[in-house]
PDB file of C-alpha atoms and ligand atoms in Angstrom:
ATOM      1  CA  MET F  23      -0.083 -20.639  -4.825  1.00 94.00           C
ATOM      2  CA  GLN F  24      -3.376 -19.208  -5.175  1.00 95.00           C
ATOM      3  CA  CYS F  25      -4.758 -17.254  -8.022  1.00 96.00           C
ATOM      4  CA  PRO F  26      -5.425 -13.791  -6.898  1.00 95.00           C
ATOM      5  CA  ALA F  27      -8.473 -13.913  -9.402  1.00 94.00           C
ATOM      6  CA  CYS F  28     -10.240 -16.743  -9.321  1.00 93.00           C
ATOM      7  CA  SER F  29      -8.219 -18.422  -5.791  1.00 93.00           C
ATOM      8  CA  ARG F  30      -7.350 -22.040  -7.679  1.00 94.00           C
ATOM      9  CA  PRO F  31      -4.262 -22.896  -7.330  1.00 96.00           C
ATOM     10  CA  LEU F  32      -1.777 -21.885  -9.878  1.00 96.00           C
ATOM     11  CA  LYS F  33       0.504 -24.321 -11.519  1.00 95.00           C
ATOM     12  CA  GLU F  34       4.158 -23.739 -12.708  1.00 94.00           C
ATOM     13  CA  VAL F  35       4.379 -23.646 -16.163  1.00 90.00           C
ATOM     14  CA  THR F  36       7.533 -23.402 -18.261  1.00 87.00           C
ATOM     15  CA  ALA F  37       7.947 -21.180 -21.101  1.00 82.00           C
ATOM     16  CA  GLY F  38      10.807 -20.949 -23.224  1.00 79.00           C
ATOM     17  CA  ASP F  39      13.816 -21.044 -20.528  1.00 77.00           C
ATOM     18  CA  ILE F  40      11.898 -19.204 -17.366  1.00 80.00           C
ATOM     19  CA  GLN F  41       9.131 -21.000 -15.443  1.00 85.00           C
ATOM     20  CA  VAL F  42       5.930 -18.318 -14.292  1.00 89.00           C
ATOM     21  CA  ASP F  43       2.524 -19.461 -12.175  1.00 94.00           C
ATOM     22  CA  VAL F  44      -0.286 -19.892 -14.240  1.00 93.00           C
ATOM     23  CA  CYS F  45      -3.870 -20.685 -13.489  1.00 93.00           C
ATOM     24  CA  HIS F  46      -4.476 -23.013 -15.826  1.00 90.00           C
ATOM     25  CA  GLY F  47      -7.861 -24.472 -16.596  1.00 87.00           C
ATOM     26  CA  GLY F  48      -9.008 -21.601 -14.367  1.00 92.00           C
ATOM     27  CA  CYS F  49      -8.972 -18.121 -15.229  1.00 93.00           C
ATOM     28  CA  GLY F  50      -5.974 -18.157 -17.393  1.00 91.00           C
ATOM     29  CA  GLY F  51      -3.993 -15.131 -15.768  1.00 91.00           C
ATOM     30  CA  ILE F  52      -0.079 -15.391 -15.444  1.00 90.00           C
ATOM     31  CA  TRP F  53       1.636 -14.640 -12.358  1.00 92.00           C
ATOM     32  CA  PHE F  54       5.177 -13.166 -12.986  1.00 87.00           C
ATOM     33  CA  ASP F  55       7.954 -13.411 -10.316  1.00 89.00           C
ATOM     34  CA  ASP F  56       9.917 -10.714  -9.991  1.00 82.00           C
ATOM     35  CA  GLY F  57      12.712 -11.119 -12.301  1.00 68.00           C
ATOM     36  CA  GLU F  58      11.333 -13.618 -14.712  1.00 70.00           C
ATOM     37  CA  LEU F  59      10.379 -11.058 -17.131  1.00 59.00           C
ATOM     38  CA  ASP F  60      13.991 -10.649 -17.503  1.00 56.00           C
ATOM     39  CA  GLN F  61      14.695 -14.067 -17.886  1.00 58.00           C
ATOM     40  CA  PHE F  62      12.812 -13.829 -21.614  1.00 50.00           C
ATOM     41  CA  ASP F  63      15.252 -12.094 -23.192  1.00 42.00           C
ATOM     42  CA  GLU F  64      15.873 -14.660 -26.600  1.00 40.00           C
ATOM     43  CA  GLN F  65      13.249 -17.026 -26.208  1.00 46.00           C
ATOM     44  CA  SER F  66      10.350 -14.561 -25.814  1.00 63.00           C
ATOM     45  CA  GLU F  67       8.519 -15.087 -28.874  1.00 69.00           C
ATOM     46  CA  ILE F  68       8.702 -19.221 -27.799  1.00 69.00           C
ATOM     47  CA  ALA F  69       7.914 -18.192 -24.500  1.00 72.00           C
ATOM     48  CA  ALA F  70       4.653 -16.285 -25.627  1.00 74.00           C
ATOM     49  CA  GLU F  71       3.369 -18.997 -26.999  1.00 78.00           C
ATOM     50  CA  VAL F  72       3.244 -21.146 -24.433  1.00 79.00           C
ATOM     51  CA  LEU F  73       1.546 -18.761 -22.458  1.00 79.00           C
ATOM     52  CA  LEU F  74      -1.140 -17.172 -25.038  1.00 78.00           C
ATOM     53  CA  LYS F  75      -1.961 -21.142 -25.483  1.00 81.00           C
ATOM     54  CA  GLU F  76      -2.437 -21.128 -21.439  1.00 80.00           C
ATOM     55  CA  GLU F  77      -4.500 -18.265 -21.805  1.00 75.00           C
ATOM     56  CA  ASN F  78      -7.064 -19.830 -24.595  1.00 77.00           C
ATOM     57  CA  GLY F  79      -7.233 -22.631 -22.245  1.00 77.00           C
ATOM     58  CA  ALA F  80      -9.242 -20.394 -19.536  1.00 80.00           C
ATOM     59  CA  THR F  81     -12.749 -21.956 -18.264  1.00 83.00           C
ATOM     60  CA  VAL F  82     -13.268 -19.260 -15.344  1.00 85.00           C
ATOM     61  CA  LYS F  83     -14.298 -16.031 -16.712  1.00 85.00           C
ATOM     62  CA  THR F  84     -13.506 -13.529 -13.499  1.00 83.00           C
ATOM     63  CA  ASP F  85     -14.149  -9.597 -13.519  1.00 79.00           C
ATOM     64  CA  GLY F  86     -11.127  -7.745 -14.109  1.00 72.00           C
ATOM     65  CA  LYS F  87     -11.945  -4.916 -11.983  1.00 76.00           C
ATOM     66  CA  SER F  88     -12.196  -6.573  -8.814  1.00 83.00           C
ATOM     67  CA  LEU F  89      -9.416  -6.536  -6.201  1.00 87.00           C
ATOM     68  CA  ARG F  90      -6.492  -8.788  -6.088  1.00 92.00           C
ATOM     69  CA  HIS F  91      -4.375  -9.378  -3.970  1.00 95.00           C
ATOM     70  CA  CYS F  92      -0.763 -10.871  -4.173  1.00 96.00           C
ATOM     71  CA  PRO F  93      -0.177 -14.793  -4.366  1.00 96.00           C
ATOM     72  CA  ARG F  94       3.400 -14.159  -2.334  1.00 95.00           C
ATOM     73  CA  CYS F  95       2.959 -11.543   0.257  1.00 95.00           C
ATOM     74  CA  GLU F  96       0.220 -11.402   2.963  1.00 89.00           C
ATOM     75  CA  ASN F  97      -2.059  -8.684   2.558  1.00 90.00           C
ATOM     76  CA  GLU F  98      -1.030  -7.074  -0.206  1.00 92.00           C
ATOM     77  CA  VAL F  99      -3.367  -5.811  -2.882  1.00 92.00           C
ATOM     78  CA  LEU F 100      -2.261  -5.569  -6.389  1.00 92.00           C
ATOM     79  CA  VAL F 101      -2.375  -2.112  -7.955  1.00 88.00           C
ATOM     80  CA  ARG F 102      -4.069  -1.941 -11.012  1.00 83.00           C
ATOM     81  CA  GLN F 103      -2.251   0.651 -13.777  1.00 76.00           C
ATOM     82  CA  PHE F 104      -2.048   1.078 -17.172  1.00 73.00           C
ATOM     83  CA  PHE F 105       0.268  -0.258 -19.053  1.00 64.00           C
ATOM     84  CA  ASP F 106       0.675   1.861 -22.056  1.00 61.00           C
ATOM     85  CA  PRO F 107       0.783   5.224 -22.888  1.00 57.00           C
ATOM     86  CA  LYS F 108      -2.381   5.001 -24.537  1.00 63.00           C
ATOM     87  CA  ASN F 109      -4.581   3.804 -21.307  1.00 68.00           C
ATOM     88  CA  GLN F 110      -5.620   0.801 -23.234  1.00 69.00           C
ATOM     89  CA  VAL F 111      -4.191  -1.669 -21.492  1.00 71.00           C
ATOM     90  CA  GLU F 112      -3.973  -2.640 -17.315  1.00 78.00           C
ATOM     91  CA  ILE F 113      -1.856  -4.769 -15.371  1.00 82.00           C
ATOM     92  CA  ASN F 114      -1.876  -5.860 -11.671  1.00 89.00           C
ATOM     93  CA  GLN F 115       1.454  -5.350 -10.062  1.00 87.00           C
ATOM     94  CA  CYS F 116       2.541  -6.127  -6.394  1.00 89.00           C
ATOM     95  CA  TRP F 117       4.969  -2.982  -5.057  1.00 86.00           C
ATOM     96  CA  LYS F 118       6.133  -4.787  -2.260  1.00 89.00           C
ATOM     97  CA  CYS F 119       7.599  -7.791  -4.166  1.00 91.00           C
ATOM     98  CA  CYS F 120       7.248  -6.378  -8.044  1.00 85.00           C
ATOM     99  CA  GLY F 121       5.435  -9.345  -9.357  1.00 90.00           C
ATOM    100  CA  ILE F 122       3.420  -8.925 -11.997  1.00 88.00           C
ATOM    101  CA  TRP F 123      -0.610 -10.472 -12.633  1.00 91.00           C
ATOM    102  CA  LEU F 124      -1.935 -10.600 -16.218  1.00 88.00           C
ATOM    103  CA  ASP F 125      -5.722 -11.062 -16.336  1.00 88.00           C
ATOM    104  CA  ARG F 126      -6.398 -13.794 -19.414  1.00 86.00           C
ATOM    105  CA  GLY F 127      -6.002 -11.756 -22.778  1.00 80.00           C
ATOM    106  CA  GLU F 128      -4.410  -9.138 -21.450  1.00 80.00           C
ATOM    107  CA  LEU F 129      -0.860 -10.839 -22.439  1.00 76.00           C
ATOM    108  CA  ALA F 130      -2.185 -10.750 -25.910  1.00 74.00           C
ATOM    109  CA  THR F 131      -3.489  -7.437 -25.876  1.00 75.00           C
ATOM    110  CA  ILE F 132      -0.576  -6.134 -25.388  1.00 69.00           C
ATOM    111  CA  ARG F 133       1.472  -8.293 -28.143  1.00 67.00           C
ATOM    112  CA  SER F 134      -1.079  -7.324 -30.755  1.00 71.00           C
ATOM    113  CA  GLN F 135      -1.140  -3.584 -30.025  1.00 69.00           C
ATOM    114  CA  PHE F 136       2.646  -2.487 -30.981  1.00 64.00           C
ATOM    115  CA  LYS F 137       3.054  -3.071 -35.032  1.00 62.00           C
ATOM    116  CA  THR F 138       7.085  -3.128 -34.718  1.00 64.00           C
ATOM    117  CA  ALA F 139       9.401  -3.690 -32.187  1.00 60.00           C
ATOM    118  CA  THR F 140      10.362   0.292 -32.298  1.00 68.00           C
ATOM    119  CA  ASP F 141       7.101   1.283 -31.535  1.00 71.00           C
ATOM    120  CA  ARG F 142       6.958  -1.206 -28.561  1.00 65.00           C
ATOM    121  CA  ALA F 143      10.387   0.393 -26.896  1.00 69.00           C
ATOM    122  CA  LYS F 144       8.729   3.881 -27.527  1.00 75.00           C
ATOM    123  CA  ALA F 145       5.663   3.052 -26.055  1.00 71.00           C
ATOM    124  CA  ILE F 146       7.772   1.716 -23.050  1.00 68.00           C
ATOM    125  CA  ASN F 147       9.761   4.394 -22.905  1.00 73.00           C
ATOM    126  CA  GLU F 148       6.539   7.012 -22.559  1.00 76.00           C
ATOM    127  CA  TYR F 149       5.153   4.660 -19.862  1.00 70.00           C
ATOM    128  CA  ALA F 150       8.469   4.563 -17.984  1.00 71.00           C
ATOM    129  CA  ASP F 151       8.975   8.199 -17.743  1.00 76.00           C
ATOM    130  CA  GLN F 152       4.941   8.927 -17.188  1.00 74.00           C
ATOM    131  CA  CYS F 153       4.714   5.966 -14.186  1.00 73.00           C
ATOM    132  CA  MET F 154       8.098   7.933 -12.587  1.00 75.00           C
ATOM    133  CA  ASP F 155       6.366  11.261 -12.815  1.00 77.00           C
ATOM    134  CA  GLN F 156       3.026   9.746 -11.124  1.00 75.00           C
ATOM    135  CA  HIS F 157       5.008   8.104  -8.362  1.00 72.00           C
ATOM    136  CA  LEU F 158       7.332  11.326  -7.635  1.00 73.00           C
ATOM    137  CA  ALA F 159       3.743  13.464  -8.014  1.00 74.00           C
ATOM    138  CA  ALA F 160       2.068  10.812  -5.388  1.00 72.00           C
ATOM    139  CA  ILE F 161       4.957  10.769  -2.866  1.00 69.00           C
ATOM    140  CA  LYS F 162       5.122  15.002  -3.098  1.00 69.00           C
ATOM    141  CA  GLN F 163       1.254  14.950  -2.350  1.00 68.00           C
ATOM    142  CA  ALA F 164       1.204  12.617   0.248  1.00 66.00           C
ATOM    143  CA  GLY F 165       3.590  14.932   2.115  1.00 63.00           C
ATOM    144  CA  LYS F 166       4.866  12.782   5.023  1.00 55.00           C
ATOM    145  CA  MET F 167       7.395  10.913   3.055  1.00 53.00           C
ATOM    146  CA  GLU F 168      10.451  12.071   2.476  1.00 54.00           C
ATOM    147  CA  MET F 169      11.655  12.009  -0.998  1.00 53.00           C
ATOM    148  CA  ARG F 170      14.820  10.021  -0.015  1.00 55.00           C
ATOM    149  CA  GLU F 171      12.705   6.973   0.517  1.00 56.00           C
ATOM    150  CA  TYR F 172      11.878   7.002  -3.473  1.00 55.00           C
ATOM    151  CA  ASN F 173      15.209   5.445  -3.395  1.00 57.00           C
ATOM    152  CA  LYS F 174      17.194   4.100  -5.825  1.00 54.00           C
ATOM    153  CA  GLU F 175      16.654   0.503  -5.280  1.00 53.00           C
ATOM    154  CA  THR F 176      12.706   1.316  -6.035  1.00 62.00           C
ATOM    155  CA  SER F 177      13.900   3.572  -9.211  1.00 63.00           C
ATOM    156  CA  THR F 178      16.043   0.024 -10.355  1.00 59.00           C
ATOM    157  CA  ARG F 179      13.503  -2.598  -9.807  1.00 60.00           C
ATOM    158  CA  PHE F 180      11.160  -0.237 -11.656  1.00 64.00           C
ATOM    159  CA  LYS F 181      13.414   0.156 -14.578  1.00 63.00           C
ATOM    160  CA  SER F 182      14.351  -3.520 -14.744  1.00 60.00           C
ATOM    161  CA  PHE F 183      10.584  -4.543 -14.436  1.00 63.00           C
ATOM    162  CA  LEU F 184      10.164  -2.416 -17.679  1.00 64.00           C
ATOM    163  CA  TYR F 185      13.184  -3.971 -19.140  1.00 61.00           C
ATOM    164  CA  GLY F 186      11.505  -7.756 -18.798  1.00 61.00           C
ATOM    165  CA  PHE F 187       8.119  -6.293 -19.859  1.00 62.00           C
ATOM    166  CA  LYS F 188      10.198  -5.512 -22.995  1.00 59.00           C
ATOM    167  CA  GLN F 189      11.495  -8.590 -23.312  1.00 57.00           C
ATOM    168  CA  LEU F 190       8.064 -10.388 -22.884  1.00 59.00           C
ATOM    169  CA  LEU F 191       6.237  -8.662 -25.712  1.00 59.00           C
ATOM    170  CA  GLY F 192       8.997 -10.293 -27.936  1.00 54.00           C
ATOM    171  CA  LYS F 193      10.779  -9.260 -31.357  1.00 45.00           C
ATOM    172  CA  GLU F 194       9.239  -9.153 -34.334  1.00 41.00           C
TER     173      GLU F 194
HETATM  174 ZN1   ZN X  26      -7.500 -17.944 -11.526  1.00 79.44          ZN
HETATM  175 ZN1   ZN X  27       3.894  -9.129  -3.665  1.00 79.44          ZN
END
């Protein structure tokens, strides 16, 4: 797989009991396939440490605002969106395969942003509500799409992604 940010080959790295794809020695970005975040669970702290080290070993600077393509899906552009209600951290997500790309430093920022596990959980829940509202508003605005296209599967996958992120953020 190719790095969505600097086009180098991604390297599979074991972090805790999960495997993620990292731009090792490149831009230090991290790719999470759908569901990989879910697996962080109890080892989240160890996993996060491994990944933060990868970010620190980065040598290539990338433009955080440039368009990224999904390393898994052909011709699929990653959607840049705010992760938190305060709109301080942006993440890239593929709405097709639900994979997530974090640029270098984003993981550290996310982890430093919330002081307690309760704060994090609260922020994530608020963010989930906000995203759902935005998503529904966008669909309504599009007009051509039927509401039923916003089906249960989409909703479940999205919740699973947020749950995974909660795990990634770790425990105090
Ligand atoms: Zn890269
Ligand atoms: Zn994808």
